[in-house]
Coordinates of C-alpha atoms in Angstrom, one line a residue:
M1 CA -9.0 68.8 -1.9
S2 CA -5.4 68.4 -2.9
D3 CA -4.2 65.6 -5.1
R4 CA -2.4 64.1 -2.2
A5 CA -5.5 64.1 0.0
A6 CA -7.6 62.6 -2.9
A7 CA -5.0 59.8 -3.3
W8 CA -5.2 59.2 0.4
D9 CA -9.0 58.9 0.5
E10 CA -9.5 57.1 -2.8
A11 CA -6.7 54.4 -2.3
P12 CA -8.1 50.9 -2.8
C13 CA -6.7 49.9 0.6
G14 CA -7.3 51.2 4.1
L15 CA -4.7 53.7 5.3
L16 CA -4.3 54.8 8.9
T17 CA -2.1 56.7 11.2
L18 CA -2.1 55.4 14.8
A19 CA -0.8 56.9 17.9
H20 CA 1.7 55.1 20.1
D21 CA -1.1 53.4 22.0
G22 CA -3.0 52.4 18.9
T23 CA -5.5 55.2 18.8
V24 CA -6.6 56.0 15.3
L25 CA -5.3 59.5 14.4
D26 CA -6.3 59.5 10.8
A27 CA -8.0 57.1 8.4
N28 CA -9.0 57.2 4.8
R29 CA -12.5 56.8 3.4
T30 CA -11.8 53.2 2.3
F31 CA -11.1 52.1 5.8
L32 CA -14.0 54.1 7.3
R33 CA -16.3 52.5 4.7
W34 CA -15.1 49.0 5.6
V35 CA -15.8 49.5 9.3
G36 CA -19.1 51.5 8.6
R37 CA -18.0 54.5 10.8
T38 CA -17.5 58.2 10.3
E39 CA -14.4 60.2 11.1
G40 CA -16.1 61.7 14.1
E41 CA -16.8 58.2 15.5
V42 CA -13.3 56.9 14.9
L43 CA -10.6 59.6 14.9
A44 CA -9.0 60.2 18.3
R45 CA -11.8 58.1 19.8
L46 CA -11.1 54.5 19.1
R47 CA -8.1 52.3 19.0
L48 CA -7.6 50.1 16.0
S49 CA -8.0 47.0 18.2
Q50 CA -11.5 48.1 19.0
L51 CA -12.4 47.8 15.3
L52 CA -11.1 44.2 15.1
S53 CA -12.9 40.9 15.9
V54 CA -12.4 39.5 19.4
G55 CA -9.7 37.2 18.3
G56 CA -8.0 40.0 16.4
R57 CA -8.1 42.3 19.4
I58 CA -6.5 39.7 21.6
Y59 CA -3.8 39.1 19.0
W60 CA -3.1 42.9 18.6
E61 CA -2.7 43.4 22.3
T62 CA -0.6 40.3 23.0
H63 CA 1.5 40.0 19.9
L64 CA 1.3 42.8 17.3
S65 CA 1.6 45.9 19.6
P66 CA 4.6 44.5 21.4
L67 CA 6.1 43.4 18.1
L68 CA 5.8 46.9 16.6
H69 CA 7.5 48.5 19.6
V70 CA 10.3 46.0 19.5
E71 CA 10.9 45.5 15.8
G72 CA 9.3 48.6 14.4
R73 CA 7.1 46.8 11.8
A74 CA 4.8 43.9 11.0
D75 CA 4.1 42.6 7.5
E76 CA 0.9 41.0 6.1
V77 CA -0.7 40.0 9.3
A78 CA -4.1 38.3 8.8
L79 CA -6.9 40.0 10.9
E80 CA -10.6 40.5 10.7
L81 CA -12.3 43.9 10.8
R82 CA -15.8 44.3 12.3
G83 CA -17.9 45.9 9.6
P84 CA -21.6 46.7 9.0
H85 CA -22.0 43.4 7.0
G86 CA -20.0 41.2 9.3
R87 CA -16.4 40.3 9.5
L88 CA -14.0 41.4 6.7
P89 CA -10.7 39.4 6.4
V90 CA -7.8 41.7 5.8
L91 CA -4.0 41.7 5.7
M92 CA -2.3 44.5 7.6
T93 CA 1.2 45.9 7.3
A94 CA 2.3 48.4 9.9
V95 CA 5.5 50.5 10.2
V96 CA 6.6 52.7 13.1
A97 CA 7.6 56.2 12.0
T98 CA 11.3 57.0 12.2
D99 CA 10.8 60.7 13.0
G100 CA 10.6 60.1 16.7
S101 CA 6.8 60.8 17.0
G102 CA 6.1 57.1 17.8
E103 CA 3.2 57.1 15.2
V104 CA 2.4 54.0 13.3
R105 CA 1.7 54.0 9.6
V106 CA -0.8 51.2 8.7
S107 CA -1.9 49.8 5.3
I108 CA -4.8 47.3 5.3
S109 CA -5.8 45.4 2.2
S110 CA -8.9 43.3 1.8
A111 CA -8.3 39.5 1.9
R112 CA -11.8 38.5 1.1
D113 CA -10.8 37.0 -2.3
R114 CA -7.8 35.4 -0.8
S115 CA -9.9 33.9 2.0
R116 CA -12.4 32.6 -0.5
Y117 CA -9.5 31.1 -2.5
E118 CA -8.1 29.5 0.7
R119 CA -11.5 28.1 1.7
E120 CA -12.0 26.7 -1.8
L121 CA -8.5 25.3 -1.8
L122 CA -9.1 23.8 1.6
A123 CA -12.4 22.3 0.4
A124 CA -10.8 20.9 -2.7
R125 CA -8.0 19.4 -0.6
K126 CA -10.6 17.9 1.7
D127 CA -12.4 16.5 -1.3
A128 CA -9.2 15.1 -2.7
D129 CA -8.4 13.5 0.7
T130 CA -11.9 12.0 0.8
A131 CA -11.6 10.6 -2.7
A132 CA -8.1 9.2 -1.9
R133 CA -9.5 7.6 1.2
R134 CA -12.4 6.1 -0.7
T135 CA -10.1 4.8 -3.4
R136 CA -7.8 3.2 -0.8
V137 CA -10.7 1.6 1.1
L138 CA -12.2 0.2 -2.1
Q139 CA -8.9 -1.1 -3.3
E140 CA -8.3 -2.9 0.0
V141 CA -11.8 -4.4 0.1
T142 CA -11.6 -5.4 -3.6
A143 CA -8.3 -7.1 -3.1
A144 CA -9.6 -8.9 0.0
L145 CA -12.7 -10.0 -1.8
S146 CA -10.7 -11.2 -4.8
A147 CA -8.6 -13.4 -2.6
G148 CA -11.6 -15.0 -0.8
V149 CA -12.4 -18.5 -1.9
G150 CA -16.0 -19.6 -1.7
Q151 CA -18.7 -18.0 0.3
D152 CA -16.8 -18.5 3.5
G153 CA -13.8 -16.8 2.1
V154 CA -15.8 -13.8 0.9
A155 CA -17.6 -13.4 4.2
A156 CA -14.3 -13.5 6.1
A157 CA -12.7 -11.0 3.7
L158 CA -15.7 -8.7 4.1
L159 CA -15.6 -8.8 7.9
G160 CA -11.9 -8.3 7.8
A161 CA -12.4 -5.2 5.7
T162 CA -14.8 -3.6 8.2
R163 CA -11.8 -2.2 10.1
S164 CA -11.3 0.1 7.1
L165 CA -15.0 1.0 7.2
T166 CA -14.9 2.5 10.7
A167 CA -16.9 -0.4 12.2
R168 CA -16.5 -1.7 15.8
A169 CA -18.6 -4.8 15.3
A170 CA -20.1 -6.5 12.2
T171 CA -22.2 -9.5 11.1
C172 CA -22.3 -10.9 7.6
W173 CA -25.7 -12.4 6.7
L174 CA -25.9 -14.7 3.6
A175 CA -28.9 -16.0 1.7
D176 CA -29.4 -19.8 2.1
A177 CA -30.7 -22.1 -0.7
R178 CA -34.3 -20.8 -0.1
G179 CA -33.2 -17.1 -0.2
R180 CA -33.6 -16.6 3.5
L181 CA -31.0 -14.4 5.2
V182 CA -29.1 -16.2 8.0
P183 CA -26.2 -15.0 10.1
H184 CA -23.0 -16.5 8.6
A185 CA -20.1 -15.0 10.5
A186 CA -19.4 -12.1 12.9
T187 CA -16.5 -10.0 14.3
G188 CA -16.6 -7.9 17.5
E189 CA -19.9 -9.4 18.5
D190 CA -21.7 -12.7 19.0
I191 CA -23.3 -14.0 15.9
G192 CA -27.0 -13.7 15.8
T193 CA -27.2 -10.9 18.4
H194 CA -29.5 -8.8 16.3
V195 CA -32.3 -9.4 13.8
L196 CA -32.5 -7.9 10.3
P197 CA -35.7 -6.0 9.5
A198 CA -38.2 -7.5 7.1
R199 CA -38.0 -5.1 4.2
T200 CA -37.4 -4.7 0.5
W201 CA -33.7 -4.0 0.3
P202 CA -32.6 -0.9 -1.5
A203 CA -29.6 -0.7 -3.8
G204 CA -27.4 1.2 -1.3
A205 CA -26.4 1.2 2.3
V206 CA -29.0 2.5 4.9
H207 CA -29.2 3.4 8.5
H208 CA -31.3 1.2 10.8
E209 CA -31.5 1.5 14.6
G210 CA -28.0 2.6 15.1
R211 CA -26.5 0.1 12.6
I212 CA -25.5 0.4 9.0
L213 CA -27.0 -2.2 6.7
V214 CA -25.2 -2.8 3.4
P215 CA -27.2 -5.0 1.0
L216 CA -25.0 -7.4 -1.1
H217 CA -26.9 -7.7 -4.4
G218 CA -25.8 -10.3 -6.9
Q219 CA -26.7 -10.2 -10.6
S220 CA -30.2 -11.6 -10.0
A221 CA -30.9 -11.7 -6.3
L222 CA -30.0 -10.4 -2.9
L223 CA -27.1 -12.7 -1.7
G224 CA -26.5 -11.2 1.7
V225 CA -26.3 -8.2 4.0
L226 CA -23.4 -6.7 6.0
A227 CA -24.7 -5.2 9.2
F228 CA -22.3 -3.3 11.4
L229 CA -22.0 -0.9 14.3
P230 CA -20.1 2.3 13.2
D231 CA -17.4 3.7 15.4
D232 CA -19.1 6.5 17.3
G233 CA -16.3 7.1 19.7
P234 CA -14.2 10.4 20.0
G235 CA -12.5 11.1 16.7
G236 CA -14.6 8.6 14.8
E237 CA -15.6 9.6 11.4
P238 CA -19.2 9.2 10.2
P239 CA -19.7 6.3 7.8
D240 CA -19.2 7.1 4.1
M241 CA -22.5 5.7 2.7
A242 CA -21.2 6.0 -0.9
V243 CA -18.2 3.9 -0.1
L244 CA -20.3 1.3 1.7
T245 CA -22.7 1.1 -1.2
A246 CA -19.7 0.5 -3.5
V247 CA -18.4 -2.2 -1.1
G248 CA -21.8 -3.9 -1.1
Q249 CA -21.7 -4.0 -4.9
Q250 CA -18.2 -5.5 -5.0
A251 CA -19.2 -8.0 -2.4
G252 CA -22.3 -9.0 -4.3
I253 CA -20.2 -9.7 -7.4
A254 CA -17.7 -11.7 -5.3
L255 CA -20.6 -13.7 -3.8
D256 CA -21.8 -14.5 -7.3
R257 CA -18.4 -15.8 -8.2
A258 CA -18.1 -17.6 -4.8
R259 CA -21.4 -19.4 -5.3
F260 CA -20.3 -20.5 -8.8
F261 CA -17.0 -21.7 -7.3
D262 CA -18.8 -23.6 -4.5
R263 CA -21.0 -25.3 -7.0
S264 CA -18.0 -26.2 -9.1
A265 CA -16.1 -27.5 -6.1
A266 CA -19.1 -29.5 -5.0
I267 CA -19.4 -31.1 -8.4
A268 CA -15.6 -31.8 -8.5
H269 CA -15.8 -33.3 -5.0
Q270 CA -18.7 -35.5 -6.0
L271 CA -16.8 -36.6 -9.1
Q272 CA -13.7 -37.4 -7.2
Q273 CA -15.6 -39.3 -4.5
A274 CA -17.5 -41.3 -7.2
L275 CA -14.2 -42.2 -8.9
I276 CA -12.2 -43.3 -5.9
T277 CA -14.7 -44.5 -3.3
L278 CA -16.2 -47.5 -4.8
P279 CA -17.1 -50.1 -2.1
L280 CA -14.1 -52.0 -0.9
P281 CA -14.3 -55.8 -0.8
Q282 CA -14.9 -57.2 2.7
D283 CA -13.4 -60.5 3.8
D284 CA -12.2 -62.0 7.1
R285 CA -8.9 -62.9 5.4
F286 CA -7.8 -59.3 4.7
V287 CA -8.4 -55.6 5.7
V288 CA -8.0 -52.7 3.2
S289 CA -7.8 -49.2 4.6
T290 CA -7.5 -46.2 2.3
A291 CA -7.1 -42.5 2.4
Y292 CA -7.0 -39.5 0.0
W293 CA -5.8 -36.0 0.6
P294 CA -6.1 -33.5 -2.4
G295 CA -3.3 -31.0 -2.9
E296 CA -5.9 -28.4 -4.0
Q297 CA -8.1 -28.4 -1.0
P298 CA -10.9 -26.1 -2.4
L299 CA -11.4 -28.3 -5.4
E300 CA -10.7 -31.7 -3.8
V301 CA -10.0 -33.2 -7.2
G302 CA -6.8 -34.6 -8.7
G303 CA -5.2 -37.5 -10.4
D304 CA -4.3 -39.8 -7.5
W305 CA -6.3 -43.0 -7.0
H306 CA -6.5 -46.3 -5.2
D307 CA -8.6 -49.4 -5.9
A308 CA -9.1 -52.9 -4.4
F309 CA -11.3 -55.7 -5.9
L310 CA -11.5 -59.5 -6.0
L311 CA -10.5 -61.2 -9.2
D312 CA -12.1 -64.4 -7.8
D313 CA -12.7 -65.9 -4.4
Q314 CA -9.0 -66.6 -3.9
V315 CA -7.2 -63.5 -5.3
L316 CA -7.5 -59.9 -4.2
A317 CA -6.2 -57.1 -6.6
V318 CA -5.0 -53.8 -5.3
A319 CA -3.7 -50.8 -7.1
V320 CA -2.5 -47.2 -6.5
G321 CA -1.8 -44.8 -9.3
D322 CA -0.9 -41.2 -10.1
I323 CA -1.9 -39.2 -13.1
V324 CA 0.5 -36.3 -13.9
G325 CA -1.2 -33.0 -13.2
R326 CA -4.2 -31.7 -11.2
G327 CA -7.7 -30.6 -11.7
L328 CA -10.7 -31.9 -13.6
D329 CA -8.7 -33.2 -16.6
A330 CA -6.5 -35.3 -14.4
A331 CA -9.5 -36.6 -12.5
I332 CA -11.2 -37.7 -15.7
A333 CA -8.0 -39.4 -16.9
M334 CA -7.6 -41.1 -13.5
G335 CA -11.1 -42.5 -13.7
Q336 CA -10.5 -43.9 -17.2
L337 CA -7.2 -45.5 -16.1
R338 CA -8.7 -46.9 -13.0
S339 CA -11.5 -48.5 -15.1
A340 CA -8.9 -49.8 -17.6
V341 CA -7.1 -51.6 -14.8
R342 CA -10.2 -53.4 -13.8
A343 CA -11.0 -54.2 -17.4
V344 CA -7.7 -55.9 -18.2
A345 CA -7.0 -57.6 -14.9
G346 CA -8.1 -61.2 -14.4
P347 CA -7.2 -64.4 -12.5
D348 CA -4.9 -65.6 -15.3
V349 CA -3.3 -62.3 -16.4
G350 CA -0.8 -61.3 -13.8
P351 CA 0.6 -57.9 -12.8
A352 CA 3.3 -57.5 -15.5
E353 CA 0.7 -58.3 -18.2
V354 CA -1.8 -55.8 -16.7
L355 CA 0.7 -53.0 -16.9
G356 CA 1.8 -54.1 -20.4
A357 CA -1.9 -53.9 -21.5
L358 CA -2.1 -50.3 -20.1
D359 CA 0.7 -49.0 -22.2
P360 CA -1.3 -48.7 -25.5
F361 CA -4.3 -47.4 -23.5
V362 CA -2.4 -44.4 -22.0
R363 CA -1.0 -43.5 -25.5
R364 CA -4.6 -43.0 -26.6
V365 CA -5.5 -40.9 -23.5
P366 CA -3.1 -37.8 -23.6
D367 CA -3.9 -36.8 -20.0
A368 CA -2.9 -40.2 -18.8
A369 CA 0.6 -40.1 -20.4
W370 CA 3.5 -40.9 -18.0
A371 CA 1.1 -42.1 -15.3
T372 CA 2.6 -44.3 -12.6
V373 CA 1.0 -47.3 -11.1
V374 CA 1.7 -50.1 -8.6
Y375 CA -0.5 -53.1 -9.1
G376 CA -0.5 -56.3 -7.1
E377 CA -2.4 -59.5 -6.6
L378 CA -2.6 -61.3 -3.2
D379 CA -3.3 -65.0 -3.1
L380 CA -5.6 -65.2 -0.1
T381 CA -4.9 -68.8 0.6
T382 CA -1.1 -68.6 0.6
G383 CA -0.2 -65.0 1.2
R384 CA 1.8 -64.7 -2.0
F385 CA 1.8 -61.2 -3.3
R386 CA 2.7 -60.7 -7.0
F387 CA 3.2 -57.0 -7.9
A388 CA 4.6 -54.7 -10.5
C389 CA 5.6 -51.0 -10.3
A390 CA 5.4 -48.7 -13.4
G391 CA 7.6 -45.8 -12.3
H392 CA 5.8 -45.7 -8.9
P393 CA 7.2 -45.3 -5.4
P394 CA 8.1 -48.7 -3.9
P395 CA 5.6 -50.5 -1.6
M396 CA 6.5 -50.7 2.0
L397 CA 6.3 -54.0 3.9
L398 CA 5.4 -53.8 7.6
R399 CA 6.4 -57.0 9.5
D400 CA 7.1 -57.7 13.2
G401 CA 7.4 -54.0 14.1
A402 CA 9.8 -53.3 11.3
A403 CA 9.3 -51.6 7.9
R404 CA 11.2 -51.9 4.7
L405 CA 10.8 -50.6 1.2
V406 CA 10.5 -53.2 -1.6
W407 CA 12.4 -52.1 -4.7
D408 CA 11.7 -55.1 -6.9
G409 CA 9.4 -55.4 -9.9
R410 CA 10.2 -51.9 -11.3
S411 CA 9.8 -50.5 -14.8
T412 CA 9.2 -47.2 -16.6
P413 CA 5.9 -45.2 -16.2
L414 CA 3.0 -46.2 -18.4
G415 CA 3.4 -45.3 -22.1
L416 CA 7.2 -45.2 -21.9
S417 CA 8.0 -49.0 -22.3
L418 CA 10.5 -49.9 -24.9
P419 CA 9.3 -52.0 -27.9
G420 CA 10.1 -55.7 -27.4
R421 CA 10.7 -55.4 -23.7
G422 CA 7.9 -56.6 -21.4
R423 CA 7.1 -55.4 -17.9
T424 CA 8.7 -57.0 -14.9
E425 CA 7.0 -58.2 -11.7
A426 CA 8.1 -59.5 -8.3
V427 CA 6.9 -61.7 -5.5
L428 CA 6.5 -61.2 -1.7
D429 CA 5.4 -64.1 0.5
L430 CA 3.4 -62.5 3.4
A431 CA 2.9 -64.1 6.8
P432 CA -0.4 -63.6 8.7
G433 CA -0.4 -60.1 10.2
D434 CA 1.9 -58.6 7.6
R435 CA 0.9 -55.4 6.0
L436 CA 1.7 -53.7 2.7
L437 CA 1.5 -49.9 2.2
L438 CA 1.0 -48.6 -1.3
Y439 CA 1.1 -44.8 -1.7
T440 CA 1.6 -41.9 -4.2
D441 CA 4.6 -39.7 -4.3
G442 CA 2.8 -36.8 -2.6
L443 CA 3.4 -38.6 0.7
V444 CA 7.2 -38.5 0.5
E445 CA 8.2 -35.7 -2.0
R446 CA 9.2 -32.3 -0.6
R447 CA 11.1 -29.6 -2.4
D448 CA 13.2 -28.8 0.7
Q449 CA 14.2 -32.4 1.5
P450 CA 15.9 -35.1 -0.5
L451 CA 13.8 -38.1 -1.5
P452 CA 16.0 -40.7 0.2
A453 CA 15.6 -38.9 3.5
R454 CA 11.9 -38.8 3.1
L455 CA 11.7 -42.5 2.3
D456 CA 13.7 -43.3 5.3
R457 CA 11.3 -41.2 7.4
L458 CA 8.4 -43.1 5.9
A459 CA 10.0 -46.4 7.0
E460 CA 10.5 -45.0 10.5
V461 CA 6.9 -43.9 10.9
G462 CA 5.7 -47.1 9.3
A463 CA 7.5 -49.1 12.0
E464 CA 6.0 -46.9 14.7
V465 CA 2.4 -47.4 13.6
H466 CA 2.7 -51.1 12.8
A467 CA 0.9 -52.3 15.9
L468 CA -2.1 -49.9 15.5
S469 CA -5.4 -50.8 13.9
P470 CA -5.3 -50.3 10.1
D471 CA -7.4 -47.1 10.1
D472 CA -5.4 -45.6 13.0
A473 CA -2.2 -46.6 11.3
V474 CA -3.2 -44.7 8.1
R475 CA -4.3 -41.7 10.1
I476 CA -1.2 -41.4 12.2
L477 CA 1.1 -42.1 9.3
T478 CA -0.3 -39.3 7.2
E479 CA -0.3 -36.9 10.2
R480 CA 3.4 -37.6 10.7
M481 CA 4.3 -37.3 7.1
L482 CA 2.1 -34.4 6.2
P483 CA 2.4 -31.8 9.0
A484 CA -0.6 -29.4 9.3
G485 CA -0.2 -26.1 7.4
T486 CA 2.3 -27.4 4.9
G487 CA 1.6 -27.6 1.2
H488 CA 1.7 -31.0 -0.6
D489 CA 0.8 -32.7 -3.7
D490 CA -2.2 -35.1 -3.9
V491 CA -1.7 -38.0 -1.6
C492 CA -3.3 -41.4 -1.9
L493 CA -2.7 -44.4 0.5
L494 CA -3.8 -48.0 0.6
L495 CA -2.8 -50.3 3.5
L496 CA -3.4 -54.0 2.9
S497 CA -3.4 -56.3 5.9
W498 CA -3.3 -60.1 5.4
Q499 CA -5.0 -61.9 8.2
G500 CA -4.2 -65.4 7.0
P501 CA -6.2 -68.1 5.1
R502 CA -9.6 -69.2 6.4
S503 CA -9.4 -71.9 8.9
S504 CA -10.9 -75.2 7.8

């Protein structure tokens, strides 16, 4: 065998010579070994297309053969040979001879390693896409759960996140005070349409009768279960159980926090109610109606307060105050100041003296500094109302369908009085049927509106509700001054209606 023949046969790639119609005229040993055939079986008997996979044969006949006849060559075309051990991916380069014979010179190299690399690359890319999708879903769910306030907020956030979890319907079950799982909220289906199985709950998500059940474990107990129907429609992806398990773990932590928050909010609410809802005095000579709206709704605790109490059988004391700040510290200071007002007030003291006695008190209670108060005393036999305002919004007098603000009896907030200068007070003589509205600044202050315009609006609304019952007047007035959905500071109101002296 000549050196040229040896080089032909021992080449690491398949070498062929094809006739114009694709019949194999010559092939080296490498090619014959790949297809598992002998020279006698191939040469002048078979076309190259007959040694390719079905897809490769179609591609040769419809694309490659015409391309060779038109352009005279084809470079690195991916095909598959049919060999004794299955399909062999190859890359083919073919050139039509320029000697006029019409023969085609073909070089075929194995692409098995390249195909393996591409498959591994595709798998790695798929894994990366899966990891990115998992990360995105977990970030979205974690952000939603972090923003949820209380158990209701966590349940709503969890149901909202089910869209990212390929769910078409879901129900969130939460454990009650006795540890029993009860349906709490649902999306895409009626609540309570299915029953959870009685079981010991595993750590991760599980399949159950066509649903996915995701246990929500807290630090010490099962706090809930997310049950949802996966999207099994065309194009729907199967649920990622690892992601769902991670979501359940995040939700369990969020529910732990939510339960703590709910307990704290309940305690704060009880404290606030205990501080501002002492029994109001009852008498046929007057009616006192009150209302309180916290600026921080979840906590329902703040520094605004109201009070009404009898100094004796003939004098009713009323007060509305505002501690600077919010939260538990403000509520505690509010309770101390409210108690201090009752402690220093008396039949022979008077409003100016009461506020003067509170100045040294607030200096000893840091959280009560700069508090504002309006305090007044109504003589139930004559209708004379003596009052004093320490930096507080002016009272509003409602009389004969009209309303006006009373700017008399004003002085600085508590703790800011000048040495040697006493507090001032003023007097209003009420007629039977007159009303006085005391309120905190949260009712009238808005960042986007000037205070004088808001006070004018308060007077307009006060005149409109004058003829209503005291409770209805308070309700309508607050609805008009505090539109739903708008933020506001704490708001406290006290509406005093003098009915006149007792008839003899």
